[in-house]
mmCIF file of C-alpha atoms in Angstrom:
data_model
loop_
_atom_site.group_PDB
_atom_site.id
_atom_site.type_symbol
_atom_site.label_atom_id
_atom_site.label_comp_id
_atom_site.label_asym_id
_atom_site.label_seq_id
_atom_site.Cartn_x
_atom_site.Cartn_y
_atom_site.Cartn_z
ATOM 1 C CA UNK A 1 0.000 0.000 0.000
ATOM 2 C CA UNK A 2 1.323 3.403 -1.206
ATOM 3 C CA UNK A 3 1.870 6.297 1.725
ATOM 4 C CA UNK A 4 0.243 9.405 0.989
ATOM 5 C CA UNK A 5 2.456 12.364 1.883
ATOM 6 C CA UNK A 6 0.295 13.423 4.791
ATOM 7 C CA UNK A 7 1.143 9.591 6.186
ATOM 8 C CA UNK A 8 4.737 9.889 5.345
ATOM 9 C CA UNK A 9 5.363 12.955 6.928
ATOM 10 C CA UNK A 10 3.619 11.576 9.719
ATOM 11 C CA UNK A 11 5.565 8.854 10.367
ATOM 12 C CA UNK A 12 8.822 10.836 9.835
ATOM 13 C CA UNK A 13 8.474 14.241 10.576
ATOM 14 C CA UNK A 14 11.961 15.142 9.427
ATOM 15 C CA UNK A 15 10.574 14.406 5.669
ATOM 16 C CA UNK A 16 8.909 17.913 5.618
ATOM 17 C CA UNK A 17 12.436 19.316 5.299
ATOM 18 C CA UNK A 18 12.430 17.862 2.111
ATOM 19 C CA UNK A 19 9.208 18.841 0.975
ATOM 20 C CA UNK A 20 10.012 22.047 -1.401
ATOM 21 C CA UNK A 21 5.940 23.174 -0.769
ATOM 22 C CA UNK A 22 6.080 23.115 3.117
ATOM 23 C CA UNK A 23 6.094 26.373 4.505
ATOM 24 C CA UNK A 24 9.061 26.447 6.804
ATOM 25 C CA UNK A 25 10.412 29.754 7.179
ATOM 26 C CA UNK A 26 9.394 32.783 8.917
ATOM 27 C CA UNK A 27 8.892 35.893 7.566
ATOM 28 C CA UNK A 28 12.278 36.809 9.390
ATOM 29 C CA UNK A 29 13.863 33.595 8.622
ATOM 30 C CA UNK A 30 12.929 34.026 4.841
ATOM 31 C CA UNK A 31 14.232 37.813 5.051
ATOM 32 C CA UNK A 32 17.557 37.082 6.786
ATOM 33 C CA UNK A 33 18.312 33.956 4.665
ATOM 34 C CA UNK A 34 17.467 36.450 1.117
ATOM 35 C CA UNK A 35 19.147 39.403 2.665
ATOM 36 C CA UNK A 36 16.108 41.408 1.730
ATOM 37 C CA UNK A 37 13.587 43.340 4.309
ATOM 38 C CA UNK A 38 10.588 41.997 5.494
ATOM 39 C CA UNK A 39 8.921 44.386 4.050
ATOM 40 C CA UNK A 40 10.284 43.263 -0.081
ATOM 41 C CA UNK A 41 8.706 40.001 1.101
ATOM 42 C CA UNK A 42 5.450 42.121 1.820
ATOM 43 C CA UNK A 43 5.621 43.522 -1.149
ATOM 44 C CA UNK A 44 5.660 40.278 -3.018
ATOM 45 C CA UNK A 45 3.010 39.101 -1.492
ATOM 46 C CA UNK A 46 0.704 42.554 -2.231
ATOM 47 C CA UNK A 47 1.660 41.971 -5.675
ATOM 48 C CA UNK A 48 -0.135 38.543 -5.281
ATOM 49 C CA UNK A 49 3.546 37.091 -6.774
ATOM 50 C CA UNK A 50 3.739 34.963 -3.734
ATOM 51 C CA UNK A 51 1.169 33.975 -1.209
ATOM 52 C CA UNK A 52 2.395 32.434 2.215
ATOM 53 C CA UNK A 53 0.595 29.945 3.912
ATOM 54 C CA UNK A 54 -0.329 31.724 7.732
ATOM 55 C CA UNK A 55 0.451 29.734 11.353
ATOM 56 C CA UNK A 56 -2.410 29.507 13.422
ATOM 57 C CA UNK A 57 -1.260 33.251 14.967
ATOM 58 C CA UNK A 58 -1.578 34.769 11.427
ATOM 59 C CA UNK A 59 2.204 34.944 10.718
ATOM 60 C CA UNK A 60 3.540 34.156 6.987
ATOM 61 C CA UNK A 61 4.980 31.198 6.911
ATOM 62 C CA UNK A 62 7.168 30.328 3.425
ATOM 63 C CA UNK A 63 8.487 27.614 1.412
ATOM 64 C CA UNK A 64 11.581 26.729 -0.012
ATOM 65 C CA UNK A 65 9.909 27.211 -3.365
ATOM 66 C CA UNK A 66 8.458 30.344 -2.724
ATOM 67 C CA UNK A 67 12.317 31.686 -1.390
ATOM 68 C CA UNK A 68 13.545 30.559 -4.695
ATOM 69 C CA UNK A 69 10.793 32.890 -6.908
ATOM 70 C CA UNK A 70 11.902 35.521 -4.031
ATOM 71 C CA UNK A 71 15.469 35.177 -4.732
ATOM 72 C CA UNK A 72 14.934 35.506 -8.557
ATOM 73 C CA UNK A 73 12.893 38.550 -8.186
ATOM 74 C CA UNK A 74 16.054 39.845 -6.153
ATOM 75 C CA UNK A 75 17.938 39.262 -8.875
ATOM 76 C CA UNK A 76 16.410 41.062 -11.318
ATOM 77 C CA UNK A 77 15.387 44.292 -8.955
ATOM 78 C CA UNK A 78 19.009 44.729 -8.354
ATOM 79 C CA UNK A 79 19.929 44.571 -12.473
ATOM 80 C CA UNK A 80 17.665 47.222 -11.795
ATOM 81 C CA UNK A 81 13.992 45.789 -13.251
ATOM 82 C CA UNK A 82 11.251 47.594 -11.318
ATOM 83 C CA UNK A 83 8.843 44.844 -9.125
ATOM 84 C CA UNK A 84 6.403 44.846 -11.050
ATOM 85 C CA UNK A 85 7.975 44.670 -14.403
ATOM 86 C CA UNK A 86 10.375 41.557 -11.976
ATOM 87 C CA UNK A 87 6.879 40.250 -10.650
ATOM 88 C CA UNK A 88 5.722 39.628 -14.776
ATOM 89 C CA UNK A 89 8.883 38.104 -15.497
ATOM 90 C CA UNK A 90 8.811 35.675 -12.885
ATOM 91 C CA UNK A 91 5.150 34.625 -13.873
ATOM 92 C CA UNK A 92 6.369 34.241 -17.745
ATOM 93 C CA UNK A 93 9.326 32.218 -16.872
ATOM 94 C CA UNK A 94 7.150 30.314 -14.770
ATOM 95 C CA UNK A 95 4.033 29.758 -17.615
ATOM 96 C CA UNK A 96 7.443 29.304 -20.181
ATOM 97 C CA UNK A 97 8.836 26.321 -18.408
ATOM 98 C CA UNK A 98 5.104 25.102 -17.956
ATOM 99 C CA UNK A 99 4.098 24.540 -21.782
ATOM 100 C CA UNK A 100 8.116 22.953 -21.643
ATOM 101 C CA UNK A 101 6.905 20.802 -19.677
ATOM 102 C CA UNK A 102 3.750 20.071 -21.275
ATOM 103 C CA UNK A 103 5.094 20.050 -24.512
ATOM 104 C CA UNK A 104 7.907 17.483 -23.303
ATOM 105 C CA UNK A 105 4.834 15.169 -22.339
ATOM 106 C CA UNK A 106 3.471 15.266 -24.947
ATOM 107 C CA UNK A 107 6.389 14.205 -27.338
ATOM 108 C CA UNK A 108 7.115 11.647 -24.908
ATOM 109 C CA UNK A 109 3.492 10.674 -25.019
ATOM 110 C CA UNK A 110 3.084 10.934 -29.086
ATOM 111 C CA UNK A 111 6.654 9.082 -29.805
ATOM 112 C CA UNK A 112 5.206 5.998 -27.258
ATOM 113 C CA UNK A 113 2.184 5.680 -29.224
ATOM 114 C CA UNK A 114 3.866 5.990 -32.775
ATOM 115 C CA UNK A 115 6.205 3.099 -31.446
ATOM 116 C CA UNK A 116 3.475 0.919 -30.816
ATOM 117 C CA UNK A 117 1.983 1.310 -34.199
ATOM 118 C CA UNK A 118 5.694 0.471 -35.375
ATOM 119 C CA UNK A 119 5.295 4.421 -38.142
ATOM 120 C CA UNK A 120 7.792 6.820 -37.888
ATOM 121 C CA UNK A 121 6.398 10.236 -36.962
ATOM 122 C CA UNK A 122 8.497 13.414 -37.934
ATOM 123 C CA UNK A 123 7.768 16.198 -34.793
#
């Protein structure tokens, strides 16, 4: 019988250390380990760029994911891109590697069926 992830992580709670999604940092944590202010992450979160989960007091909890996008938003405000111009970026790079994804799929996909039928299709 296959472990969901709730399961897993139940049974070893050190697995949610792994888990990219689980919202691990503090909003001070997150700031200290970007070397930004709390108030950037603020900002990225107004901009609706990233939304933290909240602890039961109401306090922004983030992921290790979500520090990555922060990180690359960073970036680009200090090459000088203004936040929101960074924010759009993000969300095309993100949509980009997406239909990447997709489209690897469904090449992947298409070439296992053309196999079966034993044609050779040109993509």
């Amino acid at each position: 019988m296959q472990q969901t992830h709730a399961e897993s992580a139940t049974d070893n709670p050190g697995a949610k250390l792994d888990d990219d999604d689980y919202p691990a940092y503090s909003m001070g944590s997150a700031a200290d380990a970007l070397g930004v202010t709390q108030a950037f992450l603020r900002a990225l979160d107004a901009a609706e760029l990233l939304t933290p989960q909240r602890s039961d007091g109401g306090h922004r909890r983030y992921s290790r994911y979500q520090l990555r996008i922060a990180a690359r938003v960073r970036e680009l405000v200090d090459q000088g891109t203004a936040l929101d111009a960074a924010c759009r970026i993000i969300i095309l790079e993100d949509q980009l590697a997406e239909a990447q994804r997709i489209n690897s799929e469904l090449r992947r996909n298409h070439g296992q069926h053309a196999a079966g039928t034993g044609r050779d299709i040109a993509l």
